[in-house]
JSON list of C-alpha atoms in Angstrom, two decimals:
[
{"chain": "H", "resi": 115, "resn": "MET", "atom": "CA", "xyz": [6.99, 26.26, -3.07]},
{"chain": "H", "resi": 116, "resn": "ALA", "atom": "CA", "xyz": [8.65, 22.91, -3.68]},
{"chain": "H", "resi": 117, "resn": "LYS", "atom": "CA", "xyz": [8.33, 20.24, -1.03]},
{"chain": "H", "resi": 118, "resn": "GLN", "atom": "CA", "xyz": [11.54, 19.60, 0.89]},
{"chain": "H", "resi": 119, "resn": "PHE", "atom": "CA", "xyz": [12.58, 15.96, 1.01]},
{"chain": "H", "resi": 120, "resn": "THR", "atom": "CA", "xyz": [14.79, 14.78, 3.81]},
{"chain": "H", "resi": 121, "resn": "ARG", "atom": "CA", "xyz": [17.56, 12.27, 3.36]},
{"chain": "H", "resi": 122, "resn": "ALA", "atom": "CA", "xyz": [15.42, 9.69, 5.18]},
{"chain": "H", "resi": 123, "resn": "ASP", "atom": "CA", "xyz": [12.69, 10.19, 2.55]},
{"chain": "H", "resi": 124, "resn": "ARG", "atom": "CA", "xyz": [15.16, 9.65, -0.28]},
{"chain": "H", "resi": 125, "resn": "VAL", "atom": "CA", "xyz": [16.58, 6.55, 1.42]},
{"chain": "H", "resi": 126, "resn": "ALA", "atom": "CA", "xyz": [13.05, 5.20, 1.90]},
{"chain": "H", "resi": 127, "resn": "GLN", "atom": "CA", "xyz": [12.24, 5.75, -1.79]},
{"chain": "H", "resi": 128, "resn": "GLN", "atom": "CA", "xyz": [15.45, 3.99, -2.85]},
{"chain": "H", "resi": 129, "resn": "ILE", "atom": "CA", "xyz": [14.72, 1.06, -0.52]},
{"chain": "H", "resi": 130, "resn": "GLN", "atom": "CA", "xyz": [11.20, 0.82, -1.97]},
{"chain": "H", "resi": 131, "resn": "ARG", "atom": "CA", "xyz": [12.50, 0.71, -5.57]},
{"chain": "H", "resi": 132, "resn": "ASP", "atom": "CA", "xyz": [15.30, -1.74, -4.81]},
{"chain": "H", "resi": 133, "resn": "LEU", "atom": "CA", "xyz": [13.11, -4.05, -2.71]},
{"chain": "H", "resi": 134, "resn": "ALA", "atom": "CA", "xyz": [10.52, -4.26, -5.47]},
{"chain": "H", "resi": 135, "resn": "THR", "atom": "CA", "xyz": [13.21, -5.25, -7.94]},
{"chain": "H", "resi": 136, "resn": "VAL", "atom": "CA", "xyz": [14.85, -7.81, -5.63]},
{"chain": "H", "resi": 137, "resn": "ILE", "atom": "CA", "xyz": [11.54, -9.41, -4.68]},
{"chain": "H", "resi": 138, "resn": "ARG", "atom": "CA", "xyz": [10.53, -9.84, -8.32]},
{"chain": "H", "resi": 139, "resn": "ALA", "atom": "CA", "xyz": [13.91, -11.07, -9.51]},
{"chain": "H", "resi": 140, "resn": "GLU", "atom": "CA", "xyz": [15.40, -12.99, -6.60]},
{"chain": "H", "resi": 141, "resn": "LEU", "atom": "CA", "xyz": [12.65, -14.56, -4.48]},
{"chain": "H", "resi": 142, "resn": "ASP", "atom": "CA", "xyz": [12.09, -18.17, -5.45]},
{"chain": "H", "resi": 143, "resn": "HIS", "atom": "CA", "xyz": [8.30, -18.23, -5.35]},
{"chain": "H", "resi": 144, "resn": "PRO", "atom": "CA", "xyz": [5.90, -18.34, -8.31]},
{"chain": "H", "resi": 145, "resn": "GLN", "atom": "CA", "xyz": [3.69, -15.57, -6.89]},
{"chain": "H", "resi": 146, "resn": "ALA", "atom": "CA", "xyz": [6.47, -13.23, -5.74]},
{"chain": "H", "resi": 147, "resn": "SER", "atom": "CA", "xyz": [5.80, -11.02, -8.76]},
{"chain": "H", "resi": 148, "resn": "LEU", "atom": "CA", "xyz": [2.32, -10.27, -7.31]},
{"chain": "H", "resi": 149, "resn": "ILE", "atom": "CA", "xyz": [3.84, -8.47, -4.30]},
{"chain": "H", "resi": 150, "resn": "THR", "atom": "CA", "xyz": [3.73, -4.69, -4.45]},
{"chain": "H", "resi": 151, "resn": "ILE", "atom": "CA", "xyz": [5.75, -2.50, -2.09]},
{"chain": "H", "resi": 152, "resn": "THR", "atom": "CA", "xyz": [3.41, 0.42, -1.38]},
{"chain": "H", "resi": 153, "resn": "ASP", "atom": "CA", "xyz": [5.49, 2.45, 1.07]},
{"chain": "H", "resi": 154, "resn": "VAL", "atom": "CA", "xyz": [8.64, 2.45, 3.17]},
{"chain": "H", "resi": 155, "resn": "GLU", "atom": "CA", "xyz": [9.15, 4.50, 6.33]},
{"chain": "H", "resi": 156, "resn": "VAL", "atom": "CA", "xyz": [12.70, 4.83, 7.66]},
{"chain": "H", "resi": 157, "resn": "THR", "atom": "CA", "xyz": [13.48, 6.04, 11.16]},
{"chain": "H", "resi": 158, "resn": "ARG", "atom": "CA", "xyz": [15.63, 9.15, 11.51]},
{"chain": "H", "resi": 159, "resn": "ASP", "atom": "CA", "xyz": [18.65, 7.12, 12.63]},
{"chain": "H", "resi": 160, "resn": "TYR", "atom": "CA", "xyz": [18.21, 4.63, 9.73]},
{"chain": "H", "resi": 161, "resn": "SER", "atom": "CA", "xyz": [18.13, 1.68, 12.12]},
{"chain": "H", "resi": 162, "resn": "HIS", "atom": "CA", "xyz": [14.62, 0.46, 11.18]},
{"chain": "H", "resi": 163, "resn": "ALA", "atom": "CA", "xyz": [12.48, 0.52, 8.06]},
{"chain": "H", "resi": 164, "resn": "ASN", "atom": "CA", "xyz": [8.78, -0.32, 8.02]},
{"chain": "H", "resi": 165, "resn": "VAL", "atom": "CA", "xyz": [7.97, -1.81, 4.64]},
{"chain": "H", "resi": 166, "resn": "PHE", "atom": "CA", "xyz": [4.29, -1.83, 3.63]},
{"chain": "H", "resi": 167, "resn": "TYR", "atom": "CA", "xyz": [3.25, -4.28, 0.94]},
{"chain": "H", "resi": 168, "resn": "THR", "atom": "CA", "xyz": [0.14, -5.63, -0.74]},
{"chain": "H", "resi": 169, "resn": "PHE", "atom": "CA", "xyz": [-0.49, -8.91, -2.47]},
{"chain": "H", "resi": 170, "resn": "LEU", "atom": "CA", "xyz": [-3.02, -9.76, -5.15]},
{"chain": "H", "resi": 171, "resn": "GLY", "atom": "CA", "xyz": [-4.35, -13.18, -4.30]},
{"chain": "H", "resi": 172, "resn": "THR", "atom": "CA", "xyz": [-6.44, -15.14, -1.86]},
{"chain": "H", "resi": 173, "resn": "GLU", "atom": "CA", "xyz": [-6.15, -14.81, 1.90]},
{"chain": "H", "resi": 174, "resn": "GLU", "atom": "CA", "xyz": [-4.44, -18.23, 2.12]},
{"chain": "H", "resi": 175, "resn": "GLN", "atom": "CA", "xyz": [-1.88, -17.20, -0.50]},
{"chain": "H", "resi": 176, "resn": "GLY", "atom": "CA", "xyz": [-1.37, -13.95, 1.40]},
{"chain": "H", "resi": 177, "resn": "LYS", "atom": "CA", "xyz": [-0.44, -15.87, 4.54]},
{"chain": "H", "resi": 178, "resn": "ASP", "atom": "CA", "xyz": [2.00, -17.94, 2.50]},
{"chain": "H", "resi": 179, "resn": "ILE", "atom": "CA", "xyz": [3.56, -14.79, 1.05]},
{"chain": "H", "resi": 180, "resn": "ALA", "atom": "CA", "xyz": [3.79, -13.18, 4.52]},
{"chain": "H", "resi": 181, "resn": "SER", "atom": "CA", "xyz": [5.73, -16.17, 5.85]},
{"chain": "H", "resi": 182, "resn": "LEU", "atom": "CA", "xyz": [7.95, -16.15, 2.75]},
{"chain": "H", "resi": 183, "resn": "ILE", "atom": "CA", "xyz": [8.81, -12.49, 3.27]},
{"chain": "H", "resi": 184, "resn": "GLU", "atom": "CA", "xyz": [9.53, -13.03, 6.97]},
{"chain": "H", "resi": 185, "resn": "ARG", "atom": "CA", "xyz": [11.89, -15.91, 6.15]},
{"chain": "H", "resi": 186, "resn": "ALA", "atom": "CA", "xyz": [13.62, -13.86, 3.42]},
{"chain": "H", "resi": 187, "resn": "LYS", "atom": "CA", "xyz": [14.13, -10.69, 5.52]},
{"chain": "H", "resi": 188, "resn": "GLY", "atom": "CA", "xyz": [17.85, -11.26, 6.01]},
{"chain": "H", "resi": 189, "resn": "PHE", "atom": "CA", "xyz": [18.40, -12.07, 2.35]},
{"chain": "H", "resi": 190, "resn": "LEU", "atom": "CA", "xyz": [16.48, -8.99, 1.24]},
{"chain": "H", "resi": 191, "resn": "ARG", "atom": "CA", "xyz": [18.43, -6.79, 3.63]},
{"chain": "H", "resi": 192, "resn": "SER", "atom": "CA", "xyz": [21.76, -8.14, 2.36]},
{"chain": "H", "resi": 193, "resn": "GLN", "atom": "CA", "xyz": [20.70, -7.57, -1.26]},
{"chain": "H", "resi": 194, "resn": "LEU", "atom": "CA", "xyz": [19.73, -3.99, -0.40]},
{"chain": "H", "resi": 195, "resn": "ALA", "atom": "CA", "xyz": [23.12, -3.42, 1.23]},
{"chain": "H", "resi": 196, "resn": "ARG", "atom": "CA", "xyz": [24.81, -4.22, -2.08]},
{"chain": "H", "resi": 197, "resn": "GLY", "atom": "CA", "xyz": [23.02, -1.39, -3.84]},
{"chain": "H", "resi": 198, "resn": "ILE", "atom": "CA", "xyz": [22.69, 1.28, -1.15]},
{"chain": "H", "resi": 199, "resn": "SER", "atom": "CA", "xyz": [25.69, 2.74, 0.61]},
{"chain": "H", "resi": 200, "resn": "LEU", "atom": "CA", "xyz": [24.69, 3.44, 4.21]},
{"chain": "H", "resi": 201, "resn": "TYR", "atom": "CA", "xyz": [26.65, 3.26, 7.43]},
{"chain": "H", "resi": 202, "resn": "LYS", "atom": "CA", "xyz": [24.06, 0.82, 8.76]},
{"chain": "H", "resi": 203, "resn": "MET", "atom": "CA", "xyz": [21.43, -0.92, 6.66]},
{"chain": "H", "resi": 204, "resn": "PRO", "atom": "CA", "xyz": [18.03, -0.60, 8.38]},
{"chain": "H", "resi": 205, "resn": "GLU", "atom": "CA", "xyz": [16.38, -3.65, 9.88]},
{"chain": "H", "resi": 206, "resn": "LEU", "atom": "CA", "xyz": [13.33, -4.46, 7.76]},
{"chain": "H", "resi": 207, "resn": "HIS", "atom": "CA", "xyz": [9.87, -4.82, 9.30]},
{"chain": "H", "resi": 208, "resn": "PHE", "atom": "CA", "xyz": [7.20, -5.96, 6.84]},
{"chain": "H", "resi": 209, "resn": "GLU", "atom": "CA", "xyz": [3.56, -5.03, 7.35]},
{"chain": "H", "resi": 210, "resn": "TYR", "atom": "CA", "xyz": [0.63, -5.89, 5.12]},
{"chain": "H", "resi": 211, "resn": "ASP", "atom": "CA", "xyz": [-1.00, -2.71, 3.77]},
{"chain": "H", "resi": 212, "resn": "HIS", "atom": "CA", "xyz": [-4.79, -2.89, 4.03]},
{"chain": "H", "resi": 213, "resn": "SER", "atom": "CA", "xyz": [-5.36, 0.54, 2.45]},
{"chain": "H", "resi": 214, "resn": "VAL", "atom": "CA", "xyz": [-5.73, -0.91, -1.07]},
{"chain": "H", "resi": 215, "resn": "GLU", "atom": "CA", "xyz": [-8.44, -3.31, 0.12]},
{"chain": "H", "resi": 216, "resn": "HIS", "atom": "CA", "xyz": [-10.21, -0.50, 1.96]},
{"chain": "H", "resi": 217, "resn": "GLY", "atom": "CA", "xyz": [-10.05, 1.68, -1.15]},
{"chain": "H", "resi": 218, "resn": "MET", "atom": "CA", "xyz": [-11.49, -1.08, -3.34]},
{"chain": "H", "resi": 219, "resn": "ASN", "atom": "CA", "xyz": [-14.25, -1.69, -0.79]},
{"chain": "H", "resi": 220, "resn": "LEU", "atom": "CA", "xyz": [-15.13, 2.02, -0.70]},
{"chain": "H", "resi": 221, "resn": "SER", "atom": "CA", "xyz": [-15.15, 2.17, -4.49]},
{"chain": "H", "resi": 222, "resn": "ARG", "atom": "CA", "xyz": [-17.51, -0.81, -4.61]},
{"chain": "H", "resi": 223, "resn": "LEU", "atom": "CA", "xyz": [-19.84, 0.83, -2.07]},
{"chain": "H", "resi": 224, "resn": "ILE", "atom": "CA", "xyz": [-19.85, 4.08, -4.06]},
{"chain": "H", "resi": 225, "resn": "ASP", "atom": "CA", "xyz": [-20.68, 2.16, -7.24]},
{"chain": "H", "resi": 226, "resn": "GLN", "atom": "CA", "xyz": [-23.55, 0.41, -5.45]},
{"chain": "H", "resi": 227, "resn": "ALA", "atom": "CA", "xyz": [-24.88, 3.69, -4.09]},
{"chain": "H", "resi": 228, "resn": "SER", "atom": "CA", "xyz": [-24.69, 5.41, -7.47]},
{"chain": "H", "resi": 229, "resn": "SER", "atom": "CA", "xyz": [-26.60, 2.57, -9.14]},
{"chain": "H", "resi": 230, "resn": "LEU", "atom": "CA", "xyz": [-29.59, 2.98, -6.78]},
{"chain": "H", "resi": 231, "resn": "PRO", "atom": "CA", "xyz": [-32.60, 4.88, -8.16]},
{"chain": "H", "resi": 232, "resn": "LYS", "atom": "CA", "xyz": [-32.52, 8.59, -7.43]},
{"chain": "H", "resi": 233, "resn": "ALA", "atom": "CA", "xyz": [-35.02, 10.28, -5.15]},
{"chain": "H", "resi": 234, "resn": "PRO", "atom": "CA", "xyz": [-37.62, 12.53, -6.86]},
{"chain": "H", "resi": 235, "resn": "GLU", "atom": "CA", "xyz": [-36.46, 16.11, -7.25]},
{"chain": "H", "resi": 236, "resn": "GLU", "atom": "CA", "xyz": [-37.84, 18.77, -4.94]},
{"chain": "H", "resi": 237, "resn": "ASP", "atom": "CA", "xyz": [-38.35, 22.44, -5.74]},
{"chain": "H", "resi": 238, "resn": "GLU", "atom": "CA", "xyz": [-36.85, 25.26, -3.67]},
{"chain": "H", "resi": 239, "resn": "LEU", "atom": "CA", "xyz": [-39.63, 25.11, -1.04]},
{"chain": "H", "resi": 240, "resn": "GLY", "atom": "CA", "xyz": [-39.00, 21.43, -0.37]},
{"chain": "H", "resi": 241, "resn": "VAL", "atom": "CA", "xyz": [-42.24, 20.33, -2.06]},
{"chain": "H", "resi": 242, "resn": "ASP", "atom": "CA", "xyz": [-42.20, 17.34, -4.36]},
{"chain": "H", "resi": 243, "resn": "ASN", "atom": "CA", "xyz": [-42.82, 18.55, -7.96]},
{"chain": "H", "resi": 244, "resn": "GLU", "atom": "CA", "xyz": [-44.56, 15.33, -8.99]},
{"chain": "H", "resi": 245, "resn": "LYS", "atom": "CA", "xyz": [-47.22, 15.66, -6.24]},
{"chain": "H", "resi": 246, "resn": "THR", "atom": "CA", "xyz": [-47.91, 19.35, -6.90]},
{"chain": "H", "resi": 247, "resn": "ALA", "atom": "CA", "xyz": [-47.92, 19.06, -10.68]},
{"chain": "H", "resi": 248, "resn": "GLY", "atom": "CA", "xyz": [-51.47, 17.65, -10.81]},
{"chain": "H", "resi": 249, "resn": "LYS", "atom": "CA", "xyz": [-52.99, 20.24, -8.40]},
{"chain": "H", "resi": 250, "resn": "ASP", "atom": "CA", "xyz": [-52.78, 23.25, -10.76]}
]
């Protein structure tokens, strides 16, 4: 059965696409192209939209980008209103998305664990084959 998408879901997807385009094209910052909009959640009454983003760069650059986005909230909202026809354009709330960092950290830990030497194999009785091999 196909998943049913609500109008709020479709509006959130459109906001995500349009915001990504506006940020890349319109923000006057050399590292604005490194911002990725990962998700948008719109309330049922379309009055608020939580925008989750990530940034590829150092922590100091991330703080700079966060302040840039906060200062540009009104501009971004007005640019969205030009492309999306809604009775009321949602107020934008930007939040840094840590899930990408967590995923990269987990991937690194898995790679480290898989590179460790493996334990000796045991037979069905739980006896180490290497120790019992010489006793026969």
